[in-house]
CSV table of C-alpha atoms and ligand atoms in Angstrom, one decimal:
chain,number,residue,atom,x,y,z
A,97,UNK,CA,-5.7,79.8,144.7
A,98,UNK,CA,-2.9,78.5,146.2
A,99,UNK,CA,-2.1,80.9,149.1
A,100,UNK,CA,1.5,81.2,149.1
A,101,UNK,CA,2.7,81.1,145.7
A,102,UNK,CA,1.5,84.3,144.3
A,103,UNK,CA,2.6,87.3,145.0
A,104,UNK,CA,1.4,91.4,144.4
A,105,UNK,CA,3.4,92.9,141.0
A,106,UNK,CA,5.1,95.9,141.3
A,107,UNK,CA,2.7,98.8,140.2
A,108,UNK,CA,5.4,100.8,138.2
A,109,UNK,CA,4.8,97.1,135.9
A,110,UNK,CA,1.2,97.5,135.5
A,111,UNK,CA,2.0,101.2,134.0
A,112,UNK,CA,4.8,99.3,131.8
A,113,UNK,CA,2.0,96.8,130.6
A,114,UNK,CA,-0.2,99.2,129.9
A,115,UNK,CA,2.2,101.0,127.4
A,116,UNK,CA,2.6,97.7,126.1
A,117,UNK,CA,-0.7,96.9,125.7
A,118,UNK,CA,-1.1,100.0,123.5
A,119,UNK,CA,1.7,99.6,121.3
A,120,UNK,CA,0.3,95.9,120.8
A,121,UNK,CA,3.7,93.7,120.4
A,122,UNK,CA,3.7,90.9,118.6
A,123,UNK,CA,4.9,87.3,119.0
A,124,UNK,CA,7.0,85.4,116.3
A,125,UNK,CA,3.9,83.8,115.2
A,126,UNK,CA,2.4,87.2,114.6
A,127,UNK,CA,-0.2,87.1,117.5
A,128,UNK,CA,0.3,89.5,120.5
A,129,UNK,CA,2.9,88.6,123.1
A,130,UNK,CA,1.4,87.0,126.2
A,131,UNK,CA,2.2,89.6,128.3
A,132,UNK,CA,0.6,92.3,125.8
A,133,UNK,CA,-2.6,90.2,126.2
A,134,UNK,CA,-2.4,89.7,129.6
A,135,UNK,CA,-1.8,93.6,129.9
A,136,UNK,CA,-5.3,94.3,127.8
A,137,UNK,CA,-7.0,91.9,129.5
A,138,UNK,CA,-6.4,93.1,132.8
A,139,UNK,CA,-7.4,96.7,131.5
A,140,UNK,CA,-10.4,95.3,130.4
A,141,UNK,CA,-11.2,93.9,133.7
A,142,UNK,CA,-10.6,96.6,135.4
A,143,UNK,CA,-13.3,98.7,133.3
A,144,UNK,CA,-15.7,95.9,133.3
A,145,UNK,CA,-15.8,95.0,137.1
A,146,UNK,CA,-16.3,98.6,137.7
A,147,UNK,CA,-18.9,98.2,135.7
A,148,UNK,CA,-20.2,94.8,137.1
A,149,UNK,CA,-20.2,96.6,140.5
A,150,UNK,CA,-22.5,99.3,139.7
A,151,UNK,CA,-25.2,96.9,138.6
A,152,UNK,CA,-25.2,94.9,141.6
A,153,UNK,CA,-27.0,96.3,144.7
A,154,UNK,CA,-25.1,96.4,147.4
A,155,UNK,CA,-26.3,93.8,149.4
A,156,UNK,CA,-26.4,91.2,146.5
A,157,UNK,CA,-23.2,89.5,144.7
A,158,UNK,CA,-23.5,89.2,140.6
A,159,UNK,CA,-24.1,85.7,139.6
A,160,UNK,CA,-24.8,85.5,135.8
A,161,UNK,CA,-25.1,87.7,132.9
A,162,UNK,CA,-27.7,86.2,130.1
A,163,UNK,CA,-26.9,87.6,126.8
A,164,UNK,CA,-29.9,86.4,125.1
A,165,UNK,CA,-32.0,88.1,127.5
A,166,UNK,CA,-30.3,90.8,128.5
A,167,UNK,CA,-30.6,89.8,132.3
A,168,UNK,CA,-28.4,89.7,135.2
A,169,UNK,CA,-29.0,87.4,137.8
A,170,UNK,CA,-27.3,88.2,141.4
A,171,UNK,CA,-27.4,85.9,144.1
A,172,UNK,CA,-27.6,86.2,148.2
A,173,UNK,CA,-24.2,85.7,150.0
A,174,UNK,CA,-25.2,81.9,150.8
A,175,UNK,CA,-25.1,80.7,146.9
A,176,UNK,CA,-21.8,79.2,146.4
A,177,UNK,CA,-20.2,81.5,144.2
A,178,UNK,CA,-20.3,84.5,146.7
A,179,UNK,CA,-16.3,84.6,147.1
A,180,UNK,CA,-15.9,85.0,143.3
A,181,UNK,CA,-16.7,88.3,142.9
A,182,UNK,CA,-14.8,89.8,145.8
A,183,UNK,CA,-12.1,87.1,144.7
A,184,UNK,CA,-11.7,88.6,140.8
A,185,UNK,CA,-12.0,92.4,142.4
A,186,UNK,CA,-8.6,91.0,144.5
A,187,UNK,CA,-6.6,89.3,141.6
A,188,UNK,CA,-7.7,92.7,139.8
A,189,UNK,CA,-6.2,94.7,142.2
A,190,UNK,CA,-2.7,92.1,142.5
A,191,UNK,CA,-2.3,93.1,139.0
A,192,UNK,CA,-3.2,96.9,138.6
A,193,UNK,CA,-2.9,97.7,142.3
A,194,UNK,CA,-5.9,100.1,141.8
A,195,UNK,CA,-7.4,101.4,145.1
A,196,UNK,CA,-10.9,101.9,143.8
A,197,UNK,CA,-11.0,98.0,142.9
A,198,UNK,CA,-9.3,97.6,146.3
A,199,UNK,CA,-11.9,99.6,148.2
A,200,UNK,CA,-14.8,97.8,146.1
A,201,UNK,CA,-13.4,94.4,147.2
A,202,UNK,CA,-13.1,95.1,150.9
A,203,UNK,CA,-16.8,96.8,150.7
A,204,UNK,CA,-18.2,92.9,149.1
A,205,UNK,CA,-16.2,91.2,151.6
A,206,UNK,CA,-17.9,93.1,154.8
A,207,UNK,CA,-21.4,91.5,153.3
A,208,UNK,CA,-19.6,88.0,153.0
A,209,UNK,CA,-17.9,87.6,156.2
A,210,UNK,CA,-20.9,86.3,158.6
A,211,UNK,CA,-20.9,83.3,155.7
A,212,UNK,CA,-17.8,82.1,157.8
A,213,UNK,CA,-20.4,80.4,159.9
A,214,UNK,CA,-22.3,78.7,157.5
A,215,UNK,CA,-22.4,74.6,157.3
A,216,UNK,CA,-25.4,74.6,155.2
A,217,UNK,CA,-23.1,72.4,152.2
A,218,UNK,CA,-19.6,72.3,151.5
A,219,UNK,CA,-18.8,75.2,149.4
A,220,UNK,CA,-16.8,77.0,152.4
A,221,UNK,CA,-13.6,77.4,150.3
A,222,UNK,CA,-15.1,78.8,147.4
A,223,UNK,CA,-16.4,81.1,149.3
A,224,UNK,CA,-14.2,82.2,151.5
A,225,UNK,CA,-11.2,80.8,151.0
A,226,UNK,CA,-11.0,82.6,147.2
A,227,UNK,CA,-12.1,85.8,148.9
A,228,UNK,CA,-10.7,86.2,152.2
A,229,UNK,CA,-7.9,84.1,151.6
A,230,UNK,CA,-6.6,86.2,148.6
A,231,UNK,CA,-7.6,89.2,150.9
A,232,UNK,CA,-5.1,88.0,153.8
A,233,UNK,CA,-2.3,87.1,151.3
A,234,UNK,CA,-2.7,90.5,149.6
A,235,UNK,CA,-3.8,93.2,152.5
A,236,UNK,CA,-2.2,90.7,155.3
A,237,UNK,CA,-5.3,92.3,158.0
A,238,UNK,CA,-6.4,89.8,161.0
A,239,UNK,CA,-10.0,89.8,160.3
A,240,UNK,CA,-9.5,88.2,157.2
A,241,UNK,CA,-7.6,85.7,158.9
A,242,UNK,CA,-10.3,85.1,161.1
A,243,UNK,CA,-12.4,84.8,158.2
A,244,UNK,CA,-10.8,81.7,157.2
A,245,UNK,CA,-10.1,80.3,160.2
A,246,UNK,CA,-13.3,80.3,161.4
A,247,UNK,CA,-14.9,78.9,157.8
A,248,UNK,CA,-12.4,76.3,158.5
A,249,UNK,CA,-14.1,75.2,161.6
A,250,UNK,CA,-17.4,75.1,159.8
A,251,UNK,CA,-16.2,73.1,157.0
A,252,UNK,CA,-15.1,70.6,159.4
A,253,UNK,CA,-18.4,70.0,161.4
A,254,UNK,CA,-19.4,68.3,157.8
A,255,UNK,CA,-16.9,65.3,157.8
A,256,UNK,CA,-18.3,62.3,158.2
A,257,UNK,CA,-15.6,59.8,160.0
A,258,UNK,CA,-17.2,56.7,159.3
A,259,UNK,CA,-16.8,57.4,155.5
A,260,UNK,CA,-13.8,60.0,155.9
A,261,UNK,CA,-15.3,62.5,153.5
A,262,UNK,CA,-16.7,65.9,154.1
A,263,UNK,CA,-20.5,65.5,153.2
A,264,UNK,CA,-21.5,68.0,150.2
A,265,UNK,CA,-24.7,68.4,150.0
A,266,UNK,CA,-27.2,67.9,153.2
A,267,UNK,CA,-29.8,64.3,152.6
A,268,UNK,CA,-32.6,64.6,150.5
A,269,UNK,CA,-35.7,62.5,149.3
A,270,UNK,CA,-33.2,61.7,146.5
A,271,UNK,CA,-29.7,61.5,148.0
A,272,UNK,CA,-28.5,60.0,151.3
A,273,UNK,CA,-25.0,61.8,151.9
A,274,UNK,CA,-23.9,63.2,148.4
A,275,UNK,CA,-20.3,63.5,147.9
A,276,UNK,CA,-19.4,65.2,144.5
A,277,UNK,CA,-16.1,65.7,142.9
A,278,UNK,CA,-16.0,69.7,143.3
A,279,UNK,CA,-15.5,69.3,146.9
A,280,UNK,CA,-11.4,69.0,146.4
A,281,UNK,CA,-11.9,72.5,145.6
A,282,UNK,CA,-12.3,73.1,149.3
A,283,UNK,CA,-9.4,71.0,150.9
A,284,UNK,CA,-7.3,74.0,150.7
A,285,UNK,CA,-8.9,75.9,152.8
A,286,UNK,CA,-8.5,73.2,156.0
A,287,UNK,CA,-5.2,72.6,154.9
A,288,UNK,CA,-3.8,76.3,154.5
A,289,UNK,CA,-5.3,76.6,158.3
A,290,UNK,CA,-4.1,73.7,159.6
A,291,UNK,CA,-0.3,75.0,158.4
A,292,UNK,CA,-1.1,78.7,159.4
A,293,UNK,CA,-1.5,77.9,163.1
A,294,UNK,CA,-5.1,76.4,163.3
A,295,UNK,CA,-6.1,73.1,164.6
A,296,UNK,CA,-4.0,70.1,162.9
A,297,UNK,CA,-7.6,67.8,162.8
A,298,UNK,CA,-8.2,70.1,159.5
A,299,UNK,CA,-5.5,69.1,157.5
A,300,UNK,CA,-6.1,65.4,158.4
A,301,UNK,CA,-9.5,65.5,156.9
A,302,UNK,CA,-8.6,67.3,154.0
A,303,UNK,CA,-5.9,64.2,153.3
A,304,UNK,CA,-8.7,61.7,154.3
A,305,UNK,CA,-11.1,62.9,151.6
A,306,UNK,CA,-8.5,63.3,149.2
A,307,UNK,CA,-7.7,59.8,149.8
A,308,UNK,CA,-11.4,58.7,149.8
A,309,UNK,CA,-11.8,60.2,146.5
A,310,UNK,CA,-8.8,58.8,145.2
A,311,UNK,CA,-10.3,55.3,146.2
A,312,UNK,CA,-14.2,55.6,144.9
A,313,UNK,CA,-14.3,58.5,142.6
A,314,UNK,CA,-12.3,57.6,139.4
A,315,UNK,CA,-13.3,55.4,136.4
A,316,UNK,CA,-10.2,53.5,134.5
A,317,UNK,CA,-10.1,55.9,132.2
A,318,UNK,CA,-9.4,59.0,134.7
A,319,UNK,CA,-12.6,60.3,134.4
A,320,UNK,CA,-14.3,60.9,137.6
A,321,UNK,CA,-18.2,60.4,138.3
A,322,UNK,CA,-19.5,63.6,139.5
A,323,UNK,CA,-21.7,62.2,142.7
A,324,UNK,CA,-21.1,59.8,145.2
A,325,UNK,CA,-24.3,58.9,147.5
A,326,UNK,CA,-23.2,57.2,150.4
A,327,UNK,CA,-25.1,55.0,153.1
A,328,UNK,CA,-23.3,56.0,156.3
A,329,UNK,CA,-24.5,53.6,158.2
A,330,UNK,CA,-23.2,50.8,155.8
A,331,UNK,CA,-20.3,52.4,155.4
A,332,UNK,CA,-20.6,51.8,151.3
A,333,UNK,CA,-21.6,53.9,148.0
A,334,UNK,CA,-25.3,53.4,147.1
A,335,UNK,CA,-24.8,55.0,143.7
A,336,UNK,CA,-22.4,56.8,141.5
A,337,UNK,CA,-24.4,59.3,139.2
A,338,UNK,CA,-24.1,62.8,137.9
A,339,UNK,CA,-26.1,65.9,138.9
A,340,UNK,CA,-24.9,68.5,136.4
A,341,UNK,CA,-23.0,65.8,133.5
A,342,UNK,CA,-25.2,64.7,130.6
A,343,UNK,CA,-25.2,61.0,132.0
A,344,UNK,CA,-24.4,58.8,135.4
A,345,UNK,CA,-21.1,57.5,133.3
A,346,UNK,CA,-20.2,61.0,131.4
A,347,UNK,CA,-17.7,63.2,132.2
A,348,UNK,CA,-19.0,66.4,133.1
A,349,UNK,CA,-16.6,69.2,132.0
A,350,UNK,CA,-16.3,71.0,135.0
A,351,UNK,CA,-15.8,68.3,137.3
A,352,UNK,CA,-13.2,66.5,135.6
A,353,UNK,CA,-11.5,70.4,135.7
A,354,UNK,CA,-12.6,70.5,139.6
A,355,UNK,CA,-10.6,67.5,140.2
A,356,UNK,CA,-7.5,68.4,138.2
A,357,UNK,CA,-7.4,71.3,140.2
A,358,UNK,CA,-8.2,69.9,143.4
A,359,UNK,CA,-5.3,67.2,143.2
A,360,UNK,CA,-2.9,69.3,141.5
A,361,UNK,CA,-3.2,71.8,145.1
A,362,UNK,CA,-3.7,68.7,147.2
A,363,UNK,CA,-0.3,67.9,145.5
A,364,UNK,CA,1.3,71.4,146.3
A,365,UNK,CA,0.7,71.6,150.1
A,366,UNK,CA,1.4,67.5,150.9
A,367,UNK,CA,3.8,66.8,148.6
A,368,UNK,CA,2.2,63.2,148.3
A,369,UNK,CA,3.1,62.0,144.6
A,370,UNK,CA,-0.1,59.8,145.0
A,371,UNK,CA,-1.8,63.0,144.3
A,372,UNK,CA,0.5,64.8,141.8
A,373,UNK,CA,0.1,61.1,139.9
A,374,UNK,CA,-3.8,61.7,139.6
A,375,UNK,CA,-3.3,65.2,138.5
A,376,UNK,CA,-0.9,64.1,135.8
A,377,UNK,CA,-3.5,61.4,135.0
A,378,UNK,CA,-6.4,63.8,134.7
A,379,UNK,CA,-4.6,66.3,132.7
A,380,UNK,CA,-3.4,63.9,129.8
A,381,UNK,CA,-7.5,62.3,130.2
A,382,UNK,CA,-8.5,65.6,129.0
A,383,UNK,CA,-5.7,67.0,126.7
A,384,UNK,CA,-5.7,63.6,124.7
A,385,UNK,CA,-9.6,63.5,124.4
A,386,UNK,CA,-11.1,63.3,121.3
A,387,UNK,CA,-13.7,65.8,122.1
A,388,UNK,CA,-11.6,68.5,123.3
A,389,UNK,CA,-11.9,71.2,120.6
A,390,UNK,CA,-8.6,72.6,118.6
A,391,UNK,CA,-9.3,75.9,120.8
A,392,UNK,CA,-9.2,73.5,124.2
A,393,UNK,CA,-12.6,75.3,125.3
A,394,UNK,CA,-14.5,72.4,126.6
A,395,UNK,CA,-18.1,71.3,125.4
A,396,UNK,CA,-20.0,71.5,128.5
A,397,UNK,CA,-19.6,67.6,128.9
A,398,UNK,CA,-16.9,65.3,127.3
A,399,UNK,CA,-19.7,63.0,126.0
A,400,UNK,CA,-22.5,65.4,125.6
A,401,UNK,CA,-25.2,64.4,122.7
A,402,UNK,CA,-24.7,66.5,119.8
A,403,UNK,CA,-21.0,67.3,119.7
A,404,UNK,CA,-20.0,69.6,117.7
A,405,UNK,CA,-23.6,71.1,117.9
A,406,UNK,CA,-23.7,71.8,121.6
A,407,UNK,CA,-23.0,74.4,124.1
A,408,UNK,CA,-19.2,75.1,125.2
A,409,UNK,CA,-18.3,75.5,129.2
A,410,UNK,CA,-15.4,78.0,129.3
A,411,UNK,CA,-15.5,77.9,133.0
A,412,UNK,CA,-13.9,74.4,132.4
A,413,UNK,CA,-11.4,75.8,130.0
A,414,UNK,CA,-10.4,78.5,132.4
A,415,UNK,CA,-10.1,76.3,135.6
A,416,UNK,CA,-8.0,73.5,133.3
A,417,UNK,CA,-5.7,76.6,132.5
A,418,UNK,CA,-5.3,77.8,135.9
A,419,UNK,CA,-4.5,74.0,137.1
A,420,UNK,CA,-2.2,73.6,134.3
A,421,UNK,CA,0.0,76.2,134.9
A,422,UNK,CA,0.3,75.2,138.5
A,423,UNK,CA,0.5,71.5,137.7
A,424,UNK,CA,3.8,72.3,134.9
A,425,UNK,CA,5.7,73.3,138.0
A,426,UNK,CA,5.6,69.6,139.7
A,427,UNK,CA,6.9,67.4,136.5
A,428,UNK,CA,9.3,66.8,133.8
A,429,UNK,CA,10.1,69.0,131.0
A,430,UNK,CA,8.3,67.3,128.3
A,431,UNK,CA,4.9,67.0,130.3
A,432,UNK,CA,5.3,70.6,131.6
A,433,UNK,CA,5.6,71.5,127.5
A,434,UNK,CA,2.4,70.2,126.7
A,435,UNK,CA,0.5,71.6,130.1
A,436,UNK,CA,2.0,74.7,129.7
A,437,UNK,CA,1.0,75.1,126.0
A,438,UNK,CA,-2.6,73.8,126.6
A,439,UNK,CA,-3.0,76.7,129.0
A,440,UNK,CA,-1.5,79.2,127.0
A,441,UNK,CA,-4.0,78.1,124.1
A,442,UNK,CA,-6.8,78.6,126.3
A,443,UNK,CA,-6.0,81.8,127.5
A,444,UNK,CA,-5.4,83.0,124.0
A,445,UNK,CA,-8.9,81.2,123.1
A,446,UNK,CA,-10.6,82.7,126.2
A,447,UNK,CA,-8.9,86.4,125.0
A,448,UNK,CA,-10.7,86.2,121.2
A,449,UNK,CA,-13.9,87.6,120.4
A,450,UNK,CA,-16.2,84.4,120.8
A,451,UNK,CA,-15.2,84.6,124.5
A,452,UNK,CA,-13.9,87.6,125.7
A,453,UNK,CA,-16.7,90.6,126.1
A,454,UNK,CA,-16.0,93.9,124.7
A,455,UNK,CA,-16.0,96.7,127.0
A,456,UNK,CA,-19.7,97.6,128.4
A,457,UNK,CA,-21.0,94.3,127.5
A,458,UNK,CA,-22.3,91.6,129.5
A,459,UNK,CA,-23.4,93.7,132.4
A,460,UNK,CA,-19.5,93.8,133.1
A,461,UNK,CA,-18.8,89.8,133.3
A,462,UNK,CA,-15.6,89.0,131.1
A,463,UNK,CA,-16.0,85.4,129.9
A,464,UNK,CA,-18.9,84.5,128.0
A,465,UNK,CA,-19.8,80.6,126.9
A,466,UNK,CA,-20.4,79.1,130.2
A,467,UNK,CA,-22.7,76.7,131.2
A,468,UNK,CA,-23.8,76.5,135.0
A,469,UNK,CA,-26.2,73.2,135.0
A,470,UNK,CA,-27.6,72.2,131.5
A,471,UNK,CA,-30.0,68.9,132.8
A,472,UNK,CA,-31.6,71.7,134.8
A,473,UNK,CA,-31.7,74.4,132.1
A,474,UNK,CA,-29.9,76.8,134.6
A,475,UNK,CA,-27.1,79.2,133.0
A,476,UNK,CA,-27.0,77.9,130.0
A,477,UNK,CA,-24.3,80.2,127.8
A,478,UNK,CA,-24.2,83.0,130.0
A,479,UNK,CA,-21.4,84.6,131.8
A,480,UNK,CA,-20.6,83.5,134.9
A,481,UNK,CA,-18.6,84.5,138.3
A,482,UNK,CA,-16.0,81.6,138.5
A,483,UNK,CA,-15.4,81.6,135.1
A,484,UNK,CA,-13.9,85.4,135.2
A,485,UNK,CA,-11.8,84.4,138.6
A,486,UNK,CA,-10.2,81.4,137.1
A,487,UNK,CA,-9.6,83.1,134.0
A,488,UNK,CA,-7.7,86.1,135.7
A,489,UNK,CA,-6.0,83.7,138.2
A,490,UNK,CA,-4.4,81.9,134.9
A,491,UNK,CA,-3.1,85.1,134.1
A,492,UNK,CA,-1.5,86.1,137.2
A,493,UNK,CA,0.0,82.1,137.3
A,494,UNK,CA,1.4,82.6,133.9
A,495,UNK,CA,2.8,86.4,134.4
A,496,UNK,CA,4.2,84.9,137.7
A,497,UNK,CA,6.1,81.8,136.1
A,498,UNK,CA,6.6,82.5,132.5
A,499,UNK,CA,7.2,86.1,132.2
A,500,UNK,CA,10.3,88.1,133.3
A,501,UNK,CA,9.4,91.2,134.9
B,817,LIG,N1,-21.0,73.2,142.1
B,817,LIG,C1,-19.8,73.6,141.5
B,817,LIG,C2,-20.3,73.5,140.1
B,817,LIG,O1,-21.5,74.0,139.7
B,817,LIG,O2,-19.5,73.7,139.5
């Protein structure tokens, strides 16, 4: 998200888009216009998410749907993805102004709220900023701001000054102090809280973490490692490795998207051109990659064995689309054209039958063909909450910056 950048859409506009959706406006190339496509996708999201709510027990969150087995997976609220269901409901509310969806979102926030005290890993940004951050932005309730403020304090307990990084996962037999590229996504929570009346130290932590990531996580080609394992006493990295990727030296697709999104967001907040430079380098690495398919939905790893006969990760595409639209705001005309065109291509691809569910399909999820962790044989070729969340966010960003209302 980026809290201050999106604003709610007027209900009258939603009604107009519904009309447009039913008359299918075509662009010059014969495809539906982006306005039509986005209107249709949010109409689908509205009905699918009501179904997903119905299919999910009140104390749990949806996690995945596997079309191969017909199995719907749920999670408790400690799972790193627990904020995406309420976050997506809020994005659907933002576009449609549908009261029932707002009520469902607020009902789901109530079971999530206790996790503002969670300190078991680094995922507070995903869990609380994508949910309560959006809720506060759209609904303005002080309790929602309190959840975000408290979560920042919880996340800050994981900052390790000796290595200027936030520890991602707790130490285990295999890893001493792991810091993963995904962690860049948790920094907005800290920065926003400092900018909105909270402790200024959180901003310093976010900046320190981003600077350490910049120094150590990237290879010469601007791809990133997934995991750095730090030795806190020696203040040095013991090992650079992967967890969810194909190999220690490969470019795990979602990790690359997290890095792109994370550095773009850090630039949006700090105006530090070094972060902008890194985001641009990542974008070019991804968009010029010989293994990026023509529809711009990445394989689960850019160096996966068996390409093209392996799985796509649509979530990596959705995150990339949202980040590229944001990044397009900060670069010159030529780069903007490249980044926005790629984001449009991704949104169009995800709106096609191969990736988008039909009404009633996949238990109410929206996006198909995602991979959680292939090496662990977990959540392979399934629907996942975060693919839906960043797809919806990308469409809102496109609507905000590229459609005349
Ligand atoms: N840890 C977040 C992810 O799987 O992308």
